Amino acid sequence: MIRLDALADFLDQLLAIERFGDDQGGIYRPSVRPVHRLGLALEPWPQLSEWVRAEALDALFLHRPWKLQSEQLEQDVGILSYHLAFDEGMTLGFNPRLAVVLGMSALTVLGKKAGRPIGMLGKIPIQGASYCTWVQEVFGGYDHAIAGRASHLSQVALVGAMTDQLVHEAAARGAELYITGQLRQPAQQAVTETGIGVIAVGHRRSEEWGLRALAGVLRERWSGLNVIVPPLG
């Protein structure tokens, strides 16, 4: 029998919540109901209650639960929520799981926030323009792409932020491509000066990748847990 507190203990460790001060996350709404079917979603939406009933869910993971209305769910449906820990651990940042999917190895930290790494550099097998397609396939698209001066790619930066300083540091350390969530105009001059390529995959797409990845981790941990993710995109 899987209990909500066991799921929370596992996620606490997986996401290393002790690093996040007042934004650690955990059990958002307690329940003693055994969890056989767990739903993962980024936030509530108008049809949430219908989805929960149709999928016979026992508990929910909500990345942003704040707009949840109590009448949307039966009172014994437990809720887990992790905000900043999920963003930094499961989306863009220092994320070894995502690095594997993107073909990155020999990872090193790029940038820190409150002492926590917010990005990584990694080597990739030498790639050409087709690497943009690779990234697009991983995330299901992207918002913006800027071609860099390098004809081949051998090192990539993946960062959960985009600043002048981070772009310059990535280029100085050998990255030919900077992958992030959103294209930030204040960093545009640094992009022009360094000639680094940029792919902004979109914040939502990075969260959706993280949700799918988390579903996979939970299925690996508990063979008897059914993890359901609503249609994304």
Coordinates of C-alpha atoms in Angstrom, one line a residue:
M1 CA 0.0 0.0 0.0
I2 CA 1.4 3.4 -1.0
R3 CA 0.7 6.3 1.3
L4 CA 0.8 10.0 0.5
D5 CA 3.5 10.6 3.1
A6 CA 5.7 7.9 1.4
L7 CA 5.4 9.7 -1.9
A8 CA 6.3 13.0 -0.2
D9 CA 9.4 11.5 1.5
F10 CA 10.6 10.1 -1.9
L11 CA 10.1 13.5 -3.6
D12 CA 11.6 15.4 -0.8
Q13 CA 14.8 13.4 -1.3
L14 CA 14.6 13.4 -5.1
L15 CA 14.3 17.1 -5.3
A16 CA 16.6 17.9 -2.4
I17 CA 14.1 20.2 -0.8
E18 CA 16.4 21.2 2.1
R19 CA 18.0 23.7 -0.4
F20 CA 14.9 25.8 -0.8
G21 CA 14.2 27.4 2.5
D22 CA 10.5 28.5 2.7
D23 CA 9.7 27.1 -0.7
Q24 CA 10.3 23.4 -0.1
G25 CA 7.0 21.9 -1.0
G26 CA 5.6 18.6 0.1
I27 CA 2.1 17.6 1.2
Y28 CA -0.3 20.4 0.2
R29 CA -3.5 18.6 1.3
P30 CA -3.1 15.5 3.6
S31 CA -5.0 12.3 3.0
V32 CA -4.9 8.8 4.5
R33 CA -6.3 7.3 1.3
P34 CA -4.0 4.6 -0.2
V35 CA -2.6 5.8 -3.5
H36 CA -3.0 3.4 -6.4
R37 CA -3.5 6.1 -9.1
L38 CA -1.6 9.4 -9.0
G39 CA -2.2 12.3 -11.4
L40 CA 0.5 14.8 -12.3
A41 CA -0.5 18.2 -13.5
L42 CA 1.1 21.7 -13.7
E43 CA -1.9 23.5 -12.3
P44 CA -5.6 23.3 -11.8
W45 CA -7.9 23.8 -14.9
P46 CA -11.7 24.0 -15.2
Q47 CA -12.1 20.4 -16.1
L48 CA -9.8 19.1 -13.3
S49 CA -12.6 17.5 -11.3
E50 CA -13.9 15.6 -14.3
W51 CA -10.4 14.3 -15.1
V52 CA -9.8 13.2 -11.6
R53 CA -13.1 11.3 -11.5
A54 CA -12.6 9.8 -15.0
E55 CA -9.2 8.5 -14.1
A56 CA -10.2 7.4 -10.6
L57 CA -7.3 9.2 -9.1
D58 CA -6.4 8.8 -5.4
A59 CA -4.0 11.8 -5.2
L60 CA -2.5 14.6 -7.3
F61 CA 0.8 16.3 -7.8
L62 CA 0.3 19.9 -8.7
H63 CA 3.2 22.2 -9.5
R64 CA 1.2 25.3 -9.0
P65 CA -1.8 24.5 -6.7
W66 CA -2.8 28.0 -5.6
K67 CA -5.9 28.4 -7.8
L68 CA -7.3 25.1 -6.8
Q69 CA -10.9 25.4 -5.5
S70 CA -11.6 23.0 -2.6
E71 CA -14.9 21.9 -4.2
Q72 CA -13.1 20.7 -7.3
L73 CA -11.9 17.5 -5.6
E74 CA -13.3 15.0 -3.1
Q75 CA -11.9 15.7 0.3
D76 CA -10.0 12.4 0.5
V77 CA -7.9 13.2 -2.6
G78 CA -4.5 14.1 -1.3
I79 CA -2.3 16.7 -3.0
L80 CA 1.5 17.0 -3.3
S81 CA 3.0 20.2 -4.5
Y82 CA 6.6 21.3 -5.3
H83 CA 7.2 24.6 -7.0
L84 CA 10.8 25.9 -7.0
A85 CA 12.3 22.5 -6.2
F86 CA 10.5 21.0 -9.3
D87 CA 11.5 23.9 -11.5
E88 CA 15.2 23.6 -10.6
G89 CA 15.4 19.9 -10.3
M90 CA 13.2 18.6 -13.1
T91 CA 13.2 21.3 -15.8
L92 CA 16.0 23.6 -17.0
G93 CA 19.0 23.9 -14.8
F94 CA 21.5 21.4 -13.5
N95 CA 19.5 18.4 -14.5
P96 CA 21.4 15.2 -15.3
R97 CA 18.3 13.4 -16.5
L98 CA 17.7 16.1 -19.1
A99 CA 21.4 16.1 -20.0
V100 CA 21.2 12.4 -20.9
V101 CA 18.3 13.0 -23.2
L102 CA 20.1 15.9 -24.9
G103 CA 23.3 13.9 -25.4
M104 CA 25.3 16.0 -22.9
S105 CA 28.2 14.5 -20.8
A106 CA 31.1 15.8 -18.7
L107 CA 28.7 18.2 -16.9
T108 CA 29.9 21.2 -15.0
V109 CA 27.9 23.9 -13.2
L110 CA 27.1 27.1 -14.9
G111 CA 25.7 29.9 -12.7
K112 CA 24.3 29.8 -9.2
K113 CA 21.3 31.3 -7.4
A114 CA 21.3 31.4 -3.6
G115 CA 24.2 28.9 -3.7
R116 CA 22.2 26.5 -5.9
P117 CA 23.4 25.7 -9.5
I118 CA 21.0 27.0 -12.1
G119 CA 22.6 25.7 -15.2
M120 CA 25.1 23.3 -16.7
L121 CA 27.7 22.9 -19.5
G122 CA 28.1 19.6 -21.2
K123 CA 29.9 18.1 -24.1
I124 CA 27.9 16.6 -27.0
P125 CA 28.9 14.5 -29.9
I126 CA 29.8 16.9 -32.7
Q127 CA 26.6 18.2 -34.2
G128 CA 25.5 20.5 -37.0
A129 CA 22.3 22.3 -37.5
S130 CA 20.4 19.1 -36.9
Y131 CA 20.9 19.5 -33.2
C132 CA 18.1 22.2 -33.2
T133 CA 15.8 19.4 -34.5
W134 CA 17.0 17.2 -31.7
V135 CA 16.1 19.8 -29.1
Q136 CA 12.8 20.4 -30.8
E137 CA 12.0 16.7 -30.6
V138 CA 12.8 16.6 -26.9
F139 CA 10.6 19.5 -25.9
G140 CA 7.9 19.3 -28.6
G141 CA 9.0 22.6 -30.2
Y142 CA 10.6 25.9 -29.2
D143 CA 9.8 29.6 -29.1
H144 CA 12.9 31.1 -30.6
A145 CA 16.2 30.0 -32.2
I146 CA 19.2 32.2 -33.1
A147 CA 21.8 30.7 -35.2
G148 CA 25.3 31.1 -33.8
R149 CA 28.6 31.6 -35.7
A150 CA 29.9 28.1 -35.1
S151 CA 29.3 25.6 -37.9
H152 CA 29.5 22.6 -35.6
L153 CA 28.5 22.2 -32.0
S154 CA 30.6 20.3 -29.4
Q155 CA 29.5 21.9 -26.1
V156 CA 26.1 23.2 -24.9
A157 CA 24.9 25.3 -22.1
L158 CA 21.5 24.6 -20.6
V159 CA 20.5 27.3 -18.1
G160 CA 17.3 28.2 -16.3
A161 CA 18.0 31.9 -16.8
M162 CA 19.5 34.2 -19.4
T163 CA 21.6 37.1 -18.4
D164 CA 24.5 39.0 -20.0
Q165 CA 26.9 37.5 -17.5
L166 CA 25.7 33.9 -18.0
V167 CA 25.8 34.2 -21.8
H168 CA 29.4 35.6 -21.7
E169 CA 30.5 32.9 -19.2
A170 CA 29.0 30.1 -21.3
A171 CA 30.7 31.3 -24.5
A172 CA 34.0 31.9 -22.6
R173 CA 33.9 28.3 -21.4
G174 CA 33.5 26.9 -24.9
A175 CA 29.7 26.6 -25.4
E176 CA 28.5 27.2 -28.9
L177 CA 24.8 26.9 -28.0
Y178 CA 22.8 28.3 -25.1
I179 CA 19.5 26.5 -24.3
T180 CA 17.1 28.3 -22.0
G181 CA 13.4 28.8 -21.4
Q182 CA 12.8 32.4 -22.5
L183 CA 14.7 34.7 -24.7
R184 CA 15.7 37.7 -22.6
Q185 CA 16.3 40.9 -24.5
P186 CA 18.8 42.4 -22.0
A187 CA 21.1 39.5 -23.0
Q188 CA 20.8 40.1 -26.7
Q189 CA 24.0 42.2 -26.8
A190 CA 26.0 39.4 -25.2
V191 CA 24.6 36.9 -27.8
T192 CA 25.7 39.3 -30.6
E193 CA 29.1 39.8 -29.1
T194 CA 29.9 36.2 -28.5
G195 CA 28.2 34.7 -31.6
I196 CA 26.7 32.0 -29.5
G197 CA 23.6 30.2 -30.8
V198 CA 20.4 30.3 -28.7
I199 CA 17.3 28.1 -28.4
A200 CA 14.5 29.3 -26.1
V201 CA 12.3 26.3 -25.7
G202 CA 9.6 28.1 -23.8
H203 CA 8.9 27.9 -20.0
R204 CA 5.8 25.8 -20.4
R205 CA 7.5 23.2 -22.6
S206 CA 10.3 22.8 -20.1
E207 CA 7.7 22.2 -17.3
E208 CA 5.9 19.7 -19.4
W209 CA 9.1 17.8 -20.1
G210 CA 9.8 17.8 -16.3
L211 CA 6.3 16.5 -15.6
R212 CA 6.8 13.6 -18.0
A213 CA 10.2 12.9 -16.5
L214 CA 8.8 12.9 -13.0
A215 CA 6.1 10.4 -14.1
G216 CA 8.9 8.1 -15.3
V217 CA 10.8 8.3 -12.1
L218 CA 7.7 7.5 -10.0
R219 CA 6.9 4.5 -12.2
E220 CA 10.4 3.2 -11.8
R221 CA 10.2 3.6 -8.0
W222 CA 6.8 1.9 -7.5
S223 CA 5.9 -0.8 -9.9
G224 CA 2.3 -0.9 -8.5
L225 CA 1.7 2.9 -8.9
N226 CA -0.3 4.1 -11.9
V227 CA 0.9 7.5 -12.8
I228 CA -1.4 9.5 -15.1
V229 CA -0.5 12.7 -16.9
P230 CA -3.2 14.7 -18.7
P231 CA -2.7 15.6 -22.4
L232 CA 0.0 18.3 -22.6
G233 CA 0.6 21.1 -25.0

